[in-house]
Tab-separated table of C-alpha atoms in Angstrom:
chain	number	residue	atom	x	y	z
E	1	MET	CA	132.396	269.749	166.402
E	2	SER	CA	131.562	269.045	170.016
E	3	PRO	CA	133.776	270.681	172.648
E	4	LEU	CA	136.884	268.556	173.085
E	5	LYS	CA	139.581	268.506	175.688
E	6	MET	CA	143.097	267.152	175.428
E	7	VAL	CA	145.330	266.716	178.435
E	8	GLU	CA	148.959	265.705	178.082
E	9	THR	CA	150.877	264.489	181.145
E	10	GLN	CA	154.545	263.817	180.571
E	11	LYS	CA	156.785	261.937	182.998
E	12	ARG	CA	160.536	261.526	182.858
E	13	ASN	CA	160.504	258.042	181.261
E	14	ASP	CA	156.907	257.704	180.156
E	15	ALA	CA	154.108	259.658	178.536
E	16	GLN	CA	150.361	259.518	178.713
E	17	THR	CA	148.027	261.219	176.282
E	18	GLU	CA	144.287	261.426	176.705
E	19	LEU	CA	141.627	262.608	174.293
E	20	MET	CA	138.344	263.382	176.016
E	21	VAL	CA	134.996	263.780	174.277
E	22	ASP	CA	131.975	264.533	176.460
E	23	ASP	CA	133.493	262.588	179.383
E	24	ARG	CA	134.205	259.539	177.183
E	25	THR	CA	137.834	258.871	176.398
E	26	ILE	CA	140.080	257.254	173.850
E	27	LYS	CA	143.266	256.847	175.853
E	28	ASN	CA	146.772	255.673	175.086
E	29	GLU	CA	148.509	254.062	178.055
E	30	GLY	CA	151.899	253.478	176.501
E	31	SER	CA	150.784	250.623	174.234
E	32	TYR	CA	152.252	252.388	171.186
E	33	GLY	CA	155.571	253.183	172.859
E	34	ALA	CA	156.668	255.549	175.592
E	35	ASN	CA	156.343	258.725	173.540
E	36	SER	CA	153.926	257.651	170.817
E	37	CYS	CA	150.187	257.779	170.328
E	38	LEU	CA	148.656	256.762	167.006
E	39	ILE	CA	145.623	258.851	166.037
E	40	PRO	CA	143.256	257.635	163.292
E	41	THR	CA	143.142	260.250	160.544
E	42	LEU	CA	141.354	260.935	157.249
E	43	THR	CA	143.194	262.829	154.511
E	44	PHE	CA	141.269	264.482	151.666
E	45	LEU	CA	142.573	263.315	148.273
E	46	SER	CA	139.818	265.098	146.336
E	47	GLY	CA	136.946	267.327	147.392
E	48	GLY	CA	137.381	269.848	150.180
E	49	VAL	CA	141.023	270.945	150.197
E	50	PRO	CA	143.279	268.099	148.980
E	51	GLY	CA	145.865	267.215	151.610
E	52	THR	CA	143.737	268.425	154.514
E	53	GLU	CA	143.977	266.038	157.484
E	54	LEU	CA	141.040	265.265	159.744
E	55	PRO	CA	142.092	263.653	163.058
E	56	LEU	CA	139.310	261.362	164.307
E	57	ILE	CA	139.214	262.522	167.917
E	58	GLN	CA	135.493	262.066	168.553
E	59	GLN	CA	133.821	258.762	169.212
E	60	LYS	CA	131.105	259.498	166.645
E	61	ILE	CA	131.638	261.693	163.597
E	62	ARG	CA	128.950	262.370	160.982
E	63	LEU	CA	129.960	263.483	157.514
E	64	GLY	CA	127.622	265.173	155.025
E	65	ARG	CA	126.392	268.415	153.494
E	66	GLY	CA	124.012	269.189	156.377
E	67	ARG	CA	125.000	271.963	158.754
E	68	GLU	CA	124.302	269.666	161.707
E	69	CYS	CA	127.081	267.249	160.646
E	70	ASP	CA	130.383	267.164	162.528
E	71	VAL	CA	132.277	267.410	159.237
E	72	VAL	CA	130.481	269.444	156.581
E	73	ILE	CA	131.477	268.619	152.970
E	74	THR	CA	129.744	270.930	150.498
E	75	ASP	CA	130.260	268.836	147.367
E	76	PRO	CA	126.819	268.295	145.696
E	77	SER	CA	127.491	264.550	145.347
E	78	ILE	CA	127.420	264.257	149.152
E	79	SER	CA	124.097	263.592	150.907
E	80	GLN	CA	122.873	265.770	153.773
E	81	GLN	CA	123.898	262.990	156.168
E	82	HIS	CA	126.136	260.712	154.168
E	83	ALA	CA	128.196	258.529	156.512
E	84	GLN	CA	129.216	258.084	160.136
E	85	LEU	CA	132.513	257.038	161.733
E	86	ASN	CA	132.521	255.259	165.108
E	87	CYS	CA	135.827	255.152	166.980
E	88	ARG	CA	136.403	253.012	170.040
E	89	ARG	CA	139.323	251.450	171.864
E	90	ILE	CA	139.574	247.683	171.820
E	91	SER	CA	142.038	245.115	173.143
E	92	GLY	CA	144.632	243.887	170.705
E	93	LYS	CA	147.175	241.116	171.083
E	94	GLY	CA	148.440	240.701	174.621
E	95	GLN	CA	147.793	243.871	176.600
E	96	ALA	CA	148.060	246.237	173.627
E	97	LYS	CA	145.158	248.538	172.891
E	98	GLU	CA	144.126	249.949	169.564
E	99	VAL	CA	141.408	252.239	168.244
E	100	ARG	CA	138.992	250.568	165.852
E	101	VAL	CA	137.220	252.817	163.348
E	102	VAL	CA	133.977	251.617	161.783
E	103	LEU	CA	132.540	253.434	158.749
E	104	ARG	CA	128.781	253.222	158.210
E	105	ASP	CA	126.747	254.557	155.291
E	106	LEU	CA	123.648	256.518	156.372
E	107	GLY	CA	121.499	255.690	153.345
E	108	SER	CA	123.287	258.144	151.078
E	109	THR	CA	122.141	258.709	147.504
E	110	ASN	CA	125.511	258.143	145.832
E	111	GLY	CA	126.805	255.564	148.260
E	112	THR	CA	129.945	254.947	150.305
E	113	MET	CA	132.860	252.940	148.939
E	114	VAL	CA	135.978	251.486	150.551
E	115	ASN	CA	138.751	250.518	148.128
E	116	GLN	CA	136.266	250.863	145.243
E	117	ARG	CA	133.745	248.477	146.785
E	118	ARG	CA	130.361	249.811	147.873
E	119	VAL	CA	129.731	249.177	151.575
E	120	ARG	CA	127.056	249.704	154.178
E	121	ARG	CA	129.522	249.072	157.006
E	122	ALA	CA	133.268	248.512	157.065
E	123	VAL	CA	136.074	248.311	159.620
E	124	LEU	CA	138.823	250.588	158.306
E	125	LYS	CA	142.477	249.616	157.965
E	126	PRO	CA	145.430	251.993	157.441
E	127	GLY	CA	145.782	252.739	153.734
E	128	ASP	CA	142.085	252.266	152.916
E	129	THR	CA	140.630	254.661	150.335
E	130	ILE	CA	137.114	255.938	151.043
E	131	SER	CA	134.791	257.424	148.411
E	132	LEU	CA	131.790	259.499	149.484
E	133	GLY	CA	130.124	260.442	146.218
E	134	ARG	CA	132.927	262.144	144.268
E	135	VAL	CA	134.938	262.952	147.403
E	136	ILE	CA	137.901	260.658	148.070
E	137	LEU	CA	139.669	260.292	151.410
E	138	LYS	CA	142.442	258.074	152.713
E	139	TYR	CA	142.404	256.457	156.154
E	140	GLU	CA	145.725	256.473	158.023
E	141	GLN	CA	147.105	256.463	161.560
E	142	ARG	CA	149.298	259.418	162.492
E	143	ASP	CA	151.805	259.663	165.332
E	144	LEU	CA	151.021	262.333	167.911
E	145	SER	CA	154.769	262.747	168.517
E	146	ASP	CA	154.889	264.523	165.124
E	147	ARG	CA	154.995	268.149	166.313
E	148	ASN	CA	153.041	269.589	163.395
E	149	PHE	CA	150.317	266.985	163.842
E	150	TYR	CA	150.238	267.615	167.603
E	151	ASP	CA	149.798	271.348	166.952
E	152	GLU	CA	146.903	270.628	164.613
E	153	ILE	CA	145.230	268.401	167.223
E	154	TYR	CA	145.705	271.115	169.851
E	155	ARG	CA	144.159	273.713	167.542
E	156	LEU	CA	141.152	271.497	166.861
E	157	VAL	CA	140.425	270.802	170.520
E	158	THR	CA	140.797	274.397	171.749
E	159	THR	CA	139.283	276.589	169.023
E	160	ASP	CA	135.849	277.263	167.606
E	161	PRO	CA	135.818	275.983	164.008
E	162	LEU	CA	133.729	278.864	162.619
E	163	THR	CA	135.503	281.883	164.116
E	164	SER	CA	138.932	280.443	165.037
E	165	LEU	CA	138.457	281.997	168.484
E	166	LEU	CA	138.859	279.880	171.603
E	167	ASN	CA	135.935	277.541	172.168
E	168	LYS	CA	133.733	277.911	175.249
E	169	GLU	CA	135.484	275.263	177.329
E	170	THR	CA	138.916	276.734	176.626
E	171	VAL	CA	138.030	280.380	177.261
E	172	LEU	CA	136.415	279.418	180.581
E	173	ARG	CA	139.576	277.547	181.548
E	174	GLU	CA	141.615	280.627	180.613
E	175	LEU	CA	139.291	282.807	182.707
E	176	SER	CA	139.743	280.471	185.679
E	177	ASP	CA	143.532	280.605	185.352
E	178	GLU	CA	143.586	284.390	184.984
E	179	LEU	CA	141.272	284.912	187.953
E	180	THR	CA	143.541	282.739	190.115
E	181	GLU	CA	146.526	284.857	189.063
E	182	ARG	CA	144.745	288.169	189.737
E	183	LYS	CA	143.778	286.982	193.235
E	184	ARG	CA	147.371	285.987	193.934
E	185	TYR	CA	148.747	289.378	192.923
E	186	ARG	CA	145.705	291.427	193.988
E	187	ALA	CA	145.266	292.812	190.489
E	188	PRO	CA	142.008	293.630	188.646
E	189	LEU	CA	140.410	291.683	185.835
E	190	SER	CA	137.416	292.512	183.631
E	191	ILE	CA	135.260	290.489	181.275
E	192	LEU	CA	133.085	291.570	178.362
E	193	MET	CA	130.129	289.650	176.978
E	194	ILE	CA	129.452	290.744	173.399
E	195	SER	CA	126.267	289.772	171.586
E	196	LEU	CA	125.284	290.703	168.028
E	197	ASP	CA	121.921	292.461	167.982
E	198	ASP	CA	118.927	290.984	166.119
E	199	PHE	CA	121.041	288.056	164.962
E	200	LYS	CA	118.039	285.826	164.222
E	201	SER	CA	116.576	288.545	162.023
E	202	LEU	CA	119.894	288.816	160.168
E	203	ASN	CA	119.855	285.078	159.487
E	204	ASP	CA	116.183	285.087	158.500
E	205	THR	CA	116.686	287.987	156.064
E	206	TYR	CA	120.000	287.105	154.439
E	207	GLY	CA	120.462	283.433	155.279
E	208	PRO	CA	122.579	281.643	157.904
E	209	SER	CA	125.743	281.974	155.817
E	210	THR	CA	125.554	285.767	156.297
E	211	GLY	CA	125.287	285.275	160.036
E	212	ASP	CA	128.379	283.059	159.922
E	213	LEU	CA	130.251	285.720	157.924
E	214	ALA	CA	129.203	288.371	160.455
E	215	LEU	CA	130.589	286.309	163.333
E	216	GLN	CA	133.846	285.744	161.457
E	217	ALA	CA	134.168	289.474	160.718
E	218	VAL	CA	133.548	290.358	164.374
E	219	ALA	CA	136.125	287.764	165.459
E	220	ARG	CA	138.753	289.349	163.204
E	221	LEU	CA	137.858	292.818	164.493
E	222	LEU	CA	138.186	291.697	168.111
E	223	GLN	CA	141.591	290.150	167.514
E	224	LYS	CA	142.792	293.551	166.250
E	225	ASN	CA	141.348	295.424	169.241
E	226	VAL	CA	142.789	293.463	172.162
E	227	ARG	CA	146.230	292.891	173.628
E	228	ARG	CA	148.277	289.745	173.290
E	229	GLN	CA	147.542	288.738	176.891
E	230	ASP	CA	143.770	289.108	176.475
E	231	ARG	CA	141.627	286.054	175.724
E	232	ILE	CA	138.664	285.856	173.334
E	233	GLY	CA	136.278	282.906	173.014
E	234	ARG	CA	132.959	282.077	171.424
E	235	PHE	CA	130.624	281.644	174.380
E	236	GLY	CA	127.254	281.079	172.700
E	237	TYR	CA	125.768	281.083	169.214
E	238	GLU	CA	126.185	284.836	168.672
E	239	GLU	CA	127.976	285.682	171.922
E	240	ILE	CA	131.679	286.219	172.513
E	241	LEU	CA	133.479	286.423	175.861
E	242	VAL	CA	136.544	288.662	176.202
E	243	VAL	CA	138.860	288.290	179.219
E	244	LEU	CA	140.945	291.379	180.041
E	245	PRO	CA	143.610	290.614	182.691
E	246	GLU	CA	144.987	293.484	184.795
E	247	THR	CA	142.212	295.773	183.557
E	248	ALA	CA	139.800	297.607	185.846
E	249	ALA	CA	136.277	298.650	184.845
E	250	LYS	CA	137.259	302.064	183.463
E	251	GLY	CA	139.883	300.690	181.106
E	252	ALA	CA	137.627	297.803	180.070
E	253	ALA	CA	134.815	300.261	179.282
E	254	SER	CA	137.129	302.129	176.889
E	255	VAL	CA	137.993	298.871	175.131
E	256	ALA	CA	134.322	297.873	174.949
E	257	GLU	CA	133.231	301.224	173.495
E	258	ARG	CA	135.921	301.042	170.835
E	259	ILE	CA	134.788	297.533	169.904
E	260	ARG	CA	131.115	298.551	169.813
E	261	LYS	CA	131.800	301.517	167.532
E	262	ASP	CA	134.005	299.457	165.220
E	263	ILE	CA	131.316	296.771	164.870
E	264	GLU	CA	128.675	299.415	164.122
E	265	GLY	CA	130.903	301.174	161.616
E	266	THR	CA	132.462	298.309	159.652
E	267	ILE	CA	130.614	294.988	159.675
E	268	SER	CA	127.699	295.979	157.393
E	269	ALA	CA	130.137	297.326	154.823
E	270	ASP	CA	132.258	294.180	155.051
E	271	LEU	CA	129.173	292.034	154.395
E	272	LYS	CA	127.810	294.419	151.720
E	273	ILE	CA	124.309	294.394	153.217
E	274	GLU	CA	121.859	297.266	153.582
E	275	ARG	CA	121.230	297.086	157.310
E	276	ASP	CA	123.216	297.951	160.382
E	277	VAL	CA	125.028	295.198	162.241
E	278	THR	CA	125.492	296.240	165.871
E	279	ALA	CA	126.385	294.641	169.188
E	280	SER	CA	125.371	295.026	172.811
E	281	ILE	CA	128.057	294.564	175.470
E	282	GLY	CA	127.961	293.735	179.163
E	283	LEU	CA	130.912	294.384	181.495
E	284	ALA	CA	131.801	293.046	184.940
E	285	SER	CA	135.051	293.317	186.889
E	286	TYR	CA	136.996	291.568	189.633
E	287	PRO	CA	137.133	292.307	192.523
E	288	MET	CA	134.436	294.978	192.460
E	289	ASP	CA	131.642	292.837	190.980
E	290	GLY	CA	132.508	289.374	192.227
E	291	HIS	CA	135.235	286.957	193.289
E	292	THR	CA	134.211	283.770	191.449
E	293	ILE	CA	133.755	282.830	187.809
E	294	GLU	CA	130.108	282.007	188.457
E	295	THR	CA	129.367	285.422	189.970
E	296	LEU	CA	131.250	287.336	187.270
E	297	LEU	CA	129.481	285.446	184.480
E	298	GLU	CA	126.112	285.995	186.108
E	299	ARG	CA	126.739	289.708	186.424
E	300	VAL	CA	128.237	290.286	182.988
E	301	ASP	CA	125.217	288.465	181.555
E	302	ALA	CA	122.852	290.669	183.568
E	303	ALA	CA	124.643	293.748	182.238
E	304	LEU	CA	124.287	292.437	178.679
E	305	TYR	CA	120.589	291.736	179.301
E	306	ARG	CA	120.141	295.333	180.426
E	307	ALA	CA	121.948	296.656	177.336
E	308	LYS	CA	119.525	294.712	175.140
E	309	ALA	CA	116.511	295.913	177.134
E	310	LEU	CA	117.570	299.563	176.898
E	311	GLY	CA	117.656	299.617	173.113
E	312	LYS	CA	120.708	297.559	172.042
E	313	ASN	CA	123.940	298.802	170.449
E	314	ARG	CA	125.229	299.972	173.813
E	315	LEU	CA	127.557	299.101	176.672
E	316	GLU	CA	126.237	298.440	180.168
E	317	ILE	CA	128.468	298.040	183.218
E	318	TRP	CA	127.189	295.826	186.033
E	319	LYS	CA	125.581	297.744	188.885
E	320	GLU	CA	123.675	296.147	191.739
E	321	SER	CA	120.922	298.757	191.481
E	322	ASN	CA	120.436	298.089	187.760
E	323	ALA	CA	120.310	294.289	187.888
E	324	MET	CA	117.627	292.926	185.546
E	325	GLY	CA	118.311	289.207	185.781
E	326	SER	CA	120.483	286.819	183.756
E	327	ARG	CA	120.447	283.302	182.371
E	328	PHE	CA	122.756	281.932	185.085
């Protein structure tokens, strides 16, 4: 899914909840009650994992078997691009606002049905049953004041769906917060940029599903190698950013070397493939290498670029004299 951001501002006698998608918002301004926000939701009745809830927190959501879809459903009765949901806020009676969800079939082979009637386009109502091929879902509206549902929304908007690491937007926000804290207390901070080597070749040889499995295995390995206060997020397609608060360059280098060796020594065996899976790592530290997020990211990227240029499967620490450029 696209990067999402949720901001909750609570006041003593009122509450405001905002869901933001690429600078476009679906916003509740108290029209559902002071502490309530109804979120349109699909629940899988068959296909996928029955009982799984899918909060509709994007304005456009494509469903299908294709990897480019927002919601990928692997059932063979589903077309590559089967259907699309459009969510937008409209005025209701008086000053009340509500979110209208429109379902549209995208020319699927096996069709889209609402309440057992085949449709090309339909405005959904709570309780409607949707059939996409053999997959059946139910449309409902859930209350964000339900704590379990709120936690699920928060997880969706802050994590990368493939690796369960923080998504790019969230890890950058965490980096900003940590850097502010380190400046306040005059403490060090280091960041690592980790990139799997020859990732395109891995996908070309074994298929993209193997690349996905490699990223998931690396994510699990990283979570075992860092402290509770450290932050890990997927930064690019095969790149992962690690934020190490209160850690100077020497300590961060030890962490990075341990991670590099563990990736080299375990991932191929986990995937049961006959080729090495390795990673190159760049390292930059505050305050020695920069005082802003932009400078630190530029320099950690330059260090990673140098690690790749010098043969891969290695750690490079930012040095002014060794700068070889970056993408930033």
